[in-house]
mmCIF file of C-alpha atoms in Angstrom:
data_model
loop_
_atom_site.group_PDB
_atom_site.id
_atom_site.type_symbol
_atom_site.label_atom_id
_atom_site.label_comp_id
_atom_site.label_asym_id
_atom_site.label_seq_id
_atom_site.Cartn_x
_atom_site.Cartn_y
_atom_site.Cartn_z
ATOM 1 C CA UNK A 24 -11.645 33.405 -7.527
ATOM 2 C CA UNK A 25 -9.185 33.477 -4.497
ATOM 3 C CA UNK A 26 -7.546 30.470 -3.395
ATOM 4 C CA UNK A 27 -8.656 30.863 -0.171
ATOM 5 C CA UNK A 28 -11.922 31.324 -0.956
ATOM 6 C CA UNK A 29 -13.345 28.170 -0.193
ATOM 7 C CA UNK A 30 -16.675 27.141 0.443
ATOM 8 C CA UNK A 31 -17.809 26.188 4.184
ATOM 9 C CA UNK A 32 -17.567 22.722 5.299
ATOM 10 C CA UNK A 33 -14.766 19.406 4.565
ATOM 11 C CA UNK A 34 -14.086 19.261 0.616
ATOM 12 C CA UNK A 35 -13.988 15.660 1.788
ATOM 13 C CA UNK A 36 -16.248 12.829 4.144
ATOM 14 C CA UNK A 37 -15.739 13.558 7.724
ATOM 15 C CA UNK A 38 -13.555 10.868 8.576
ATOM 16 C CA UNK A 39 -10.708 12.901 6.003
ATOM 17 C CA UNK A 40 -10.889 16.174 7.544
ATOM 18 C CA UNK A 41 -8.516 15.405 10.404
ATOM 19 C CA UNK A 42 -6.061 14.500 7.774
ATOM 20 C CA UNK A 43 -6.806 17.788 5.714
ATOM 21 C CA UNK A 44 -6.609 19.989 9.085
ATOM 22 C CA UNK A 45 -3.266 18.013 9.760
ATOM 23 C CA UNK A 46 -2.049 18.844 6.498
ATOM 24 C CA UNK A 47 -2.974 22.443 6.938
ATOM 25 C CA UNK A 48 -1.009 22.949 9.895
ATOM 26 C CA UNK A 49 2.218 21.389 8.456
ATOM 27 C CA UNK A 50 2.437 24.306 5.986
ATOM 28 C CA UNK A 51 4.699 26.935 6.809
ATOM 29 C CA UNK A 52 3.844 30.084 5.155
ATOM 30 C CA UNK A 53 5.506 32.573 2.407
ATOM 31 C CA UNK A 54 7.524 34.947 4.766
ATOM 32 C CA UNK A 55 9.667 31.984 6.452
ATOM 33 C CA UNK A 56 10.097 30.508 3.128
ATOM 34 C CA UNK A 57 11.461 33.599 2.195
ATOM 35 C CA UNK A 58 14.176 32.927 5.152
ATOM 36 C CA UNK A 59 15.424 30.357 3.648
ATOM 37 C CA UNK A 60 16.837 32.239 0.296
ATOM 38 C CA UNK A 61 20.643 32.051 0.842
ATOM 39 C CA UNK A 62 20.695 28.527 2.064
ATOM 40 C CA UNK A 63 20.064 26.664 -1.491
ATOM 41 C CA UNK A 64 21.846 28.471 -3.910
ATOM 42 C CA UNK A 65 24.188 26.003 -5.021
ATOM 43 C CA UNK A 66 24.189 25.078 -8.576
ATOM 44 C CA UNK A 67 25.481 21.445 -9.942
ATOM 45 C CA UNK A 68 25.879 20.288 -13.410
ATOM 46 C CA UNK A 69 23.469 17.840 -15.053
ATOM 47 C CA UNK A 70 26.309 15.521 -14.952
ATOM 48 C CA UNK A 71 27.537 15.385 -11.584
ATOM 49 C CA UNK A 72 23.460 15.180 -10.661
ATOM 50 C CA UNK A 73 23.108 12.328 -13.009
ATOM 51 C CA UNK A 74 26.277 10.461 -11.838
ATOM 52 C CA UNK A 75 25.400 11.035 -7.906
ATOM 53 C CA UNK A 76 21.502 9.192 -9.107
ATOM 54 C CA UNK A 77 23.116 6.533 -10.640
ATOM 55 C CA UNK A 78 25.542 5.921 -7.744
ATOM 56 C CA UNK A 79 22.887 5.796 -5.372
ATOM 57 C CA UNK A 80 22.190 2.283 -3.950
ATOM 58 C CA UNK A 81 19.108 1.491 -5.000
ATOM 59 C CA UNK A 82 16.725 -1.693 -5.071
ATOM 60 C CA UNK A 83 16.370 -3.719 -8.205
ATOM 61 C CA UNK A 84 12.435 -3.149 -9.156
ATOM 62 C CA UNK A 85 11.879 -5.734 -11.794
ATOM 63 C CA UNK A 86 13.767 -9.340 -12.534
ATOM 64 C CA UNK A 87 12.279 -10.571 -15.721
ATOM 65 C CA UNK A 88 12.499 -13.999 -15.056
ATOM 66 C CA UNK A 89 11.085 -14.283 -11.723
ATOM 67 C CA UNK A 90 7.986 -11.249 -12.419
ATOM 68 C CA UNK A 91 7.009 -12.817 -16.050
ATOM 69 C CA UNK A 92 3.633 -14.101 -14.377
ATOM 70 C CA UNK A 93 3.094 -11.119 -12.499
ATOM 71 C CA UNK A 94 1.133 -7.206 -12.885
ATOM 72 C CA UNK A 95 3.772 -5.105 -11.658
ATOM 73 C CA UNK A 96 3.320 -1.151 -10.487
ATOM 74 C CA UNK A 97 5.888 0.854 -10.536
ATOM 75 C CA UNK A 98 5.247 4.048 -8.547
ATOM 76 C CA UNK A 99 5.187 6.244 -6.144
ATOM 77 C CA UNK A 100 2.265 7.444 -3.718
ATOM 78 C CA UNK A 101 3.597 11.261 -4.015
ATOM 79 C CA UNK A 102 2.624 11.209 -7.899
ATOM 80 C CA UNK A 103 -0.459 12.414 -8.749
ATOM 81 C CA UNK A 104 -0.690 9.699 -12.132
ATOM 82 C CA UNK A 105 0.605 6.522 -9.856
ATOM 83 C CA UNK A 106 -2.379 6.829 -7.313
ATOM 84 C CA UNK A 107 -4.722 7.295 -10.615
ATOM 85 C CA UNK A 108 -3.603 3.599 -11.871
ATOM 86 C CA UNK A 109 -3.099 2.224 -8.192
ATOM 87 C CA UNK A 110 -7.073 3.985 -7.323
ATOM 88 C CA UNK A 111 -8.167 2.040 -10.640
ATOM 89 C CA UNK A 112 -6.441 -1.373 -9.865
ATOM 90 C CA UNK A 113 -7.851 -1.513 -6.759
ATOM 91 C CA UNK A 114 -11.511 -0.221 -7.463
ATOM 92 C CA UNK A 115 -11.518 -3.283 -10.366
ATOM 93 C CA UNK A 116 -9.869 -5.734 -7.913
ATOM 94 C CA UNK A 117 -7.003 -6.349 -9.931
ATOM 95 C CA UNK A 118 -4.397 -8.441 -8.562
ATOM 96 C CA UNK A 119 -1.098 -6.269 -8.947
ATOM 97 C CA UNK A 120 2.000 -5.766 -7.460
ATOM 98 C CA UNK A 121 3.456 -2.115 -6.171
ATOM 99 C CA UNK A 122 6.934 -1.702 -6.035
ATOM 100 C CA UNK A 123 7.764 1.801 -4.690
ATOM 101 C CA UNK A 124 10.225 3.776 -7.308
ATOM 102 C CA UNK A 125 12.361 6.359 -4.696
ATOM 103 C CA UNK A 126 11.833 9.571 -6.854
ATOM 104 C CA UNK A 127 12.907 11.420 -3.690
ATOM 105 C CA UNK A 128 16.112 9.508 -4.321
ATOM 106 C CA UNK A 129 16.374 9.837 -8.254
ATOM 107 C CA UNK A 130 16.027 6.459 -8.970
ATOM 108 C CA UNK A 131 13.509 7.710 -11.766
ATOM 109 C CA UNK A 132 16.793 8.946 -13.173
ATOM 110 C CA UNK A 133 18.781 6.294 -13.007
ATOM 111 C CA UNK A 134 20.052 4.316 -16.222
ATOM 112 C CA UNK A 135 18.682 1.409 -14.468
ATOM 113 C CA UNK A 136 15.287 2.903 -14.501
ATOM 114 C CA UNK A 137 15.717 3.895 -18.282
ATOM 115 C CA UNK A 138 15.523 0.074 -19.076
ATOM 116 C CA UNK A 139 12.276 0.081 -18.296
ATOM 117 C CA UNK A 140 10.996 3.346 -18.792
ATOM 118 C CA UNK A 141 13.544 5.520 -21.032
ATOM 119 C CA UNK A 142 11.361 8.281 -20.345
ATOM 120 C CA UNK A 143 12.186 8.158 -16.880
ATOM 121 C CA UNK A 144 8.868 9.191 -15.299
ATOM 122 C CA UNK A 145 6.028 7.038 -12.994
ATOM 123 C CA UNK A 146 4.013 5.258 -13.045
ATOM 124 C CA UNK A 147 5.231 2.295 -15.367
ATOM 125 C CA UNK A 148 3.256 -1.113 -15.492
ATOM 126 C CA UNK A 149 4.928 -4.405 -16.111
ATOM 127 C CA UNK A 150 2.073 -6.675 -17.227
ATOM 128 C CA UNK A 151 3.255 -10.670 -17.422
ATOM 129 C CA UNK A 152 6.327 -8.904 -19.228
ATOM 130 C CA UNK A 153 5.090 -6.067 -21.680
ATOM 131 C CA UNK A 154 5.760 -2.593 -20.301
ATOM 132 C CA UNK A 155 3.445 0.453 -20.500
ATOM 133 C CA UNK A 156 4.089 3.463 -19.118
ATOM 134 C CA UNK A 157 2.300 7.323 -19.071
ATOM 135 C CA UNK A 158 -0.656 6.771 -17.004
ATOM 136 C CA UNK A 159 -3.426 7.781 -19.586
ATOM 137 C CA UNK A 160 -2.251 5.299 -21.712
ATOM 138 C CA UNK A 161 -2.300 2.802 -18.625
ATOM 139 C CA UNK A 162 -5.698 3.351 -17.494
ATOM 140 C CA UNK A 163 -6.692 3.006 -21.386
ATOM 141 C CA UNK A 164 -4.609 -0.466 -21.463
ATOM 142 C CA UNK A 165 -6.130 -1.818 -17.978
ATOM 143 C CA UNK A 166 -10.056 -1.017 -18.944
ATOM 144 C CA UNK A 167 -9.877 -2.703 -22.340
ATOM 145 C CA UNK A 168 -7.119 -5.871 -20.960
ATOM 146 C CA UNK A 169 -9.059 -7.027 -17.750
ATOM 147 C CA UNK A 170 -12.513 -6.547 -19.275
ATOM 148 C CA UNK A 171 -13.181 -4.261 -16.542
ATOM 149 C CA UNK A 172 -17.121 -2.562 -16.376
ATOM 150 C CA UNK A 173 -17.745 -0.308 -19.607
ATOM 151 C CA UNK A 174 -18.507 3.026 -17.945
ATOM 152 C CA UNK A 175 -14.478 2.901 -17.292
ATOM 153 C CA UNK A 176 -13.407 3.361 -20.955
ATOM 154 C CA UNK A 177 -16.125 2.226 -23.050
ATOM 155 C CA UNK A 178 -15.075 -0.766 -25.924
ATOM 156 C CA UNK A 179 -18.280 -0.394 -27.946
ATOM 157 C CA UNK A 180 -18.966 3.437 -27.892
ATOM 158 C CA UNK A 181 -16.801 5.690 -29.917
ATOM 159 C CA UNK A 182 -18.497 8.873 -28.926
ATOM 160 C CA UNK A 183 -18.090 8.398 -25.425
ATOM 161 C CA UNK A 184 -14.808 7.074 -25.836
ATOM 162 C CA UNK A 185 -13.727 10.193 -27.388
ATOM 163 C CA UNK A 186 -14.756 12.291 -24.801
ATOM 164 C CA UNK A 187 -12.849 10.392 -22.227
ATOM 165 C CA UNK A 188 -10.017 11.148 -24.564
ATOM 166 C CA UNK A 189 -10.609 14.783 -24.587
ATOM 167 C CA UNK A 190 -10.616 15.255 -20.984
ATOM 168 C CA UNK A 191 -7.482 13.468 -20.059
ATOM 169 C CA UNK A 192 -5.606 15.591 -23.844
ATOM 170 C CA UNK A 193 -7.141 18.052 -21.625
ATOM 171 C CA UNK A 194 -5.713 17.374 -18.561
ATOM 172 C CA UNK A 195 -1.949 17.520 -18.934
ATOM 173 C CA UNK A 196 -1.757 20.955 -20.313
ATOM 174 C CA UNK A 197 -4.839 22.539 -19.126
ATOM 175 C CA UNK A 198 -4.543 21.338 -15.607
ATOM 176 C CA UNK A 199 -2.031 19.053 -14.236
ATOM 177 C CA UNK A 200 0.795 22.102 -15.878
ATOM 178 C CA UNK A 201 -0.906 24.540 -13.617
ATOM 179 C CA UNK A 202 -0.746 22.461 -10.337
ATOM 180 C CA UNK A 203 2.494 20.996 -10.913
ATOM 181 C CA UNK A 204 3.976 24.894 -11.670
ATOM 182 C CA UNK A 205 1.822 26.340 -8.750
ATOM 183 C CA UNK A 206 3.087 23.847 -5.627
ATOM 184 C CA UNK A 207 6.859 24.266 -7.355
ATOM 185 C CA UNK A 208 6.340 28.343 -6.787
ATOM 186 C CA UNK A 209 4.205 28.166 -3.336
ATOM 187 C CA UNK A 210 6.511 25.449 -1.825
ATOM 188 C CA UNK A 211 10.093 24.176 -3.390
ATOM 189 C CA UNK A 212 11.152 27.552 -5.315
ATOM 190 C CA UNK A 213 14.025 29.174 -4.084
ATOM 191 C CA UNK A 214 13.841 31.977 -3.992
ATOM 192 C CA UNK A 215 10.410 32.793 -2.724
ATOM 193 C CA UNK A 216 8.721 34.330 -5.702
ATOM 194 C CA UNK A 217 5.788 35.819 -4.988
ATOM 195 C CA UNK A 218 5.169 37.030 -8.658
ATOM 196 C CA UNK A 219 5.579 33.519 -9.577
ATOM 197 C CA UNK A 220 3.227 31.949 -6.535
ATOM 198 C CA UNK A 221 0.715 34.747 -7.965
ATOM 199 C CA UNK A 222 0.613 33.509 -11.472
ATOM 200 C CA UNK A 223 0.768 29.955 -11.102
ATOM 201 C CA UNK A 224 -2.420 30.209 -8.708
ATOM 202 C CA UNK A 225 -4.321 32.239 -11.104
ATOM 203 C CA UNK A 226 -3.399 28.991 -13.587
ATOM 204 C CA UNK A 227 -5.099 26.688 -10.874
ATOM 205 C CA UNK A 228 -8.153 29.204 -10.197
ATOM 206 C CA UNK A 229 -8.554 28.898 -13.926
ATOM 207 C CA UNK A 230 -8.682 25.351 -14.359
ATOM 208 C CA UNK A 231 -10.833 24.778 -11.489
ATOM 209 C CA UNK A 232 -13.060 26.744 -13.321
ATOM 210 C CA UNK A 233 -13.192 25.373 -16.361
ATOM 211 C CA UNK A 234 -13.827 21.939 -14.325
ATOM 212 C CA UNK A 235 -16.460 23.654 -12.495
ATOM 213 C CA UNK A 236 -18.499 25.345 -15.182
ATOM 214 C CA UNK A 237 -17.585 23.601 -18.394
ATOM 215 C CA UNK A 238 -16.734 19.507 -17.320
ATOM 216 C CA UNK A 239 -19.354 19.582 -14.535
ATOM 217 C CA UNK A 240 -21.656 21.932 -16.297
ATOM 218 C CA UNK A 241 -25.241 21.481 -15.786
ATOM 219 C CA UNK A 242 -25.037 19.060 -12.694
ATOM 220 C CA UNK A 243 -23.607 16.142 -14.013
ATOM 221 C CA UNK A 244 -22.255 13.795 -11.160
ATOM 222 C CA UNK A 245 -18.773 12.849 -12.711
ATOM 223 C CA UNK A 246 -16.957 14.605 -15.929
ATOM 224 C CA UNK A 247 -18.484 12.117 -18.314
ATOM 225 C CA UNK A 248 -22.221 12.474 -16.504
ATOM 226 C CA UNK A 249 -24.063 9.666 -14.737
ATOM 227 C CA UNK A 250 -21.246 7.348 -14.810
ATOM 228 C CA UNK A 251 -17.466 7.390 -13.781
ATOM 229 C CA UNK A 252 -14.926 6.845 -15.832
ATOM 230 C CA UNK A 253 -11.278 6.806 -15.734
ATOM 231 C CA UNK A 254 -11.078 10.430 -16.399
ATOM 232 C CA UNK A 255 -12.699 10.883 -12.958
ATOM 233 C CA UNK A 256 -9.741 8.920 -11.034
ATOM 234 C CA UNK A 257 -7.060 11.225 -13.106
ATOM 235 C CA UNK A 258 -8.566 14.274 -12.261
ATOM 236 C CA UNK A 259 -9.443 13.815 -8.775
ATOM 237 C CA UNK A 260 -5.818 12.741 -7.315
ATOM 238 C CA UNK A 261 -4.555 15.633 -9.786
ATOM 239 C CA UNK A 262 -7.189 17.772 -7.084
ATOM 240 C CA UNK A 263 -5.874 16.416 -4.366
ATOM 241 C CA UNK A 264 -2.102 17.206 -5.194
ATOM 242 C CA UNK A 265 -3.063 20.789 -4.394
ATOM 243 C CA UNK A 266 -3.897 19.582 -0.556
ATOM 244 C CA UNK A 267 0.260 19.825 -0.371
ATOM 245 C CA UNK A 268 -0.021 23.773 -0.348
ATOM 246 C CA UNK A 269 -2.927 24.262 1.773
ATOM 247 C CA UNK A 270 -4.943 25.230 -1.859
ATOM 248 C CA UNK A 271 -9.196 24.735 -1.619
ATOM 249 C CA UNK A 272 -11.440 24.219 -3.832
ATOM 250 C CA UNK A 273 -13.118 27.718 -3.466
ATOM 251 C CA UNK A 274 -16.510 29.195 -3.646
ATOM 252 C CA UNK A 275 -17.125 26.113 -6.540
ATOM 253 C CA UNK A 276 -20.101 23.879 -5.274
ATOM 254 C CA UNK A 277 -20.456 22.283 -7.992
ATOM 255 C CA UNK A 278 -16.741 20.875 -7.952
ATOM 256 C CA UNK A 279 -16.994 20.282 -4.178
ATOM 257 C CA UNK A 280 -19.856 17.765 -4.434
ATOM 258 C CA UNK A 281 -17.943 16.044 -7.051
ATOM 259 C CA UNK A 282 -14.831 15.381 -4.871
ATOM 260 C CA UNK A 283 -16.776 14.494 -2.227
ATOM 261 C CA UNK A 284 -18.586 11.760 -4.167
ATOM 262 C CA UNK A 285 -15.491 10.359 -5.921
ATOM 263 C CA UNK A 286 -13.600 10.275 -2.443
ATOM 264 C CA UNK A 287 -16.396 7.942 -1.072
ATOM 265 C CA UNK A 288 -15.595 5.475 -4.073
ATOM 266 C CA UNK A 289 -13.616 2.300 -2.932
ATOM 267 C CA UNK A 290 -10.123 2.396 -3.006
ATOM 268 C CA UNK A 291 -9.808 6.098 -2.591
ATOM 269 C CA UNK A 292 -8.699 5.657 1.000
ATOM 270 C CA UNK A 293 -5.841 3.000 0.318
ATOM 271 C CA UNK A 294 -4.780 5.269 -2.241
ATOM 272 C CA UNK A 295 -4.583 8.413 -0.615
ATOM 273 C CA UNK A 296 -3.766 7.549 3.089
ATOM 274 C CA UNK A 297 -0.071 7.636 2.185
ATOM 275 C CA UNK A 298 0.043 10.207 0.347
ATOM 276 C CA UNK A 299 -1.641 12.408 3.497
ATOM 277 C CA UNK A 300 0.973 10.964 5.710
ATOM 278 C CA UNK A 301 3.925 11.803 4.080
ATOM 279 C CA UNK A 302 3.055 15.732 3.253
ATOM 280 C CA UNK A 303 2.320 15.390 7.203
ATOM 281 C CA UNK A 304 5.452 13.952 8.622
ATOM 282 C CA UNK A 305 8.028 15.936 6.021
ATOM 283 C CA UNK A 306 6.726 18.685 5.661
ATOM 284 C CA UNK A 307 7.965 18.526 1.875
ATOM 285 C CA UNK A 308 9.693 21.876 1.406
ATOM 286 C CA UNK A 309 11.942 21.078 4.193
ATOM 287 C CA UNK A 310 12.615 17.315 3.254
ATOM 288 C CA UNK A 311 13.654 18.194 -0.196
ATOM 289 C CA UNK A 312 16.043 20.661 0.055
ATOM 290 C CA UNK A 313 17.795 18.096 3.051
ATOM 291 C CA UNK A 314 17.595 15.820 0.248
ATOM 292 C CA UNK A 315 18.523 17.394 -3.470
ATOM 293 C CA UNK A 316 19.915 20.233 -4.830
ATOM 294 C CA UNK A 317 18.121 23.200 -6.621
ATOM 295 C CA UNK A 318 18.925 21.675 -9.950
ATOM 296 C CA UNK A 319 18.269 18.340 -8.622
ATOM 297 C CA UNK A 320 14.241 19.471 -7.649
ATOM 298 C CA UNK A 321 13.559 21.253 -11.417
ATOM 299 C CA UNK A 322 13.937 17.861 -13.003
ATOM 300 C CA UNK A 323 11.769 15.678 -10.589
ATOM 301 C CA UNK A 324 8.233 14.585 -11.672
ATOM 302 C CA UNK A 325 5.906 14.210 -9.243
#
């Protein structure tokens, strides 16, 4: 199926569709990306990219004296898994705390960072002093620590449990790879490959697929069937990643409906409306090459 292909009508409620046209018309397209070939060639050792993160004066993001009583997020509204665990903390009413981690600055990277999270990745939480980070494992931790409704991640029901757990084993290779690869080709690779934009798009049109036909098979409402679950809230702002290259959802009504129902859950909003705003006003392609080099944009994780 094309990427462009897209069924009539908002993939979202009406009151999003000035964001998505706004979005739209902040793309630029392949040819003047092309333009841009000779200006980011330059190459810089891991080390000099390493020492220049570390340098970089950054806020301290967690004091463990002063944040032992607290539920701390570490995050950042441009990553796909941080909006997952922000959409569920809200939609639970869970008091938290956000603290904004500057991956356009590297501080991901930073030894300082690697205290908390030696994988250096987001999100990270920080509950009353015990850190947990890759967001799966998060959303797994919050559903069973705050008691939160069953349908999330279910205590008492293995089988259900289990399929939970297939969909998000499923989700890192089978679909957040392909998105991740395919906005890297379409919008930050320099050069312009168009071989590359072309196979990383047939990876998405694939995936969607297989969310259309196979998780949604048979009309079910969410990927679990009549009730959400935290799968939903990891697939969903994985979907709306793709909104960052102008990517639909395609002839795929099935998939459609589904967004359209999980973006008229509370908390989607708060958790998006950010997110929106800054592919908007930076028009990311542009604002990362101002910002890092070549080298520097291969090792962020979004």
């Amino acid at each position: 199926m094309s990427d462009s292909g897209g069924a009539g009508g908002s993939v979202f409620p009406s009151n999003w569709s000035s964001l998505l046209s706004f979005i739209t018309s902040s793309r630029r397209n392949a040819n003047h990306n092309a333009n841009h070939n000779t200006n980011h060639k330059k190459k810089i050792s891991t080390t000099k990219s390493q020492s220049a993160v570390d340098q970089a004066p950054l806020p301290s993001l967690y004091n463990s004296e002063a944040d032992k009583d607290k539920l701390i997020l570490l995050g950042n509204g441009m990553s796909q898994p941080s909006r997952a665990v922000m959409w569920f903390l809200e939609v639970n009413r869970i008091p938290y705390e956000f603290r904004l981690v500057r991956i356009m600055k590297g501080q991901h990277l930073s030894d300082q960072y690697a205290t908390i999270n030696p994988m250096r990745k987001v999100p990270v939480i920080i509950d009353h002093g015990d850190v947990v980070f890759e967001s799966h494992t998060i959303l797994r931790y919050l559903s069973q620590k705050y008691n939160t409704p069953d349908h999330w991640y279910p205590r008492s029901d293995l089988l259900k449990r289990t399929r939970i757990d297939s969909y998000l084993d499923w989700h890192h290779l089978g679909f957040r790879k392909a998105v991740v690869a395919y906005i890297f080709a379409k919008s930050l690779g320099r050069p312009y490959d168009a071989k590359a934009v072309a196979r990383t798009a047939k990876e998405v049109q694939k995936a969607m697929d297989i969310l259309n036909d196979v998780w949604l098979m048979n009309g079910k409402k969410y990927l679990m069937g009549e009730e959400v679950s935290i799968a939903d809230l990891s697939c969903v702002c994985e979907l709306m990643q793709l909104r960052m290259v102008d990517s639909d959802l395609g002839n795929r009504p099935q998939l459609q409906a589904y967004v359209e129902r999980m973006a008229a859950w509370p908390g989607f909003e708060k958790v998006h409306k950010l997110f929106f705003q800054f592919v908007k006003m930076k028009k990311l392609d542009d604002y990362y090459y101002q910002h890092h080099d070549h080298d520097d944009i291969k090792k962020a994780k979004l």
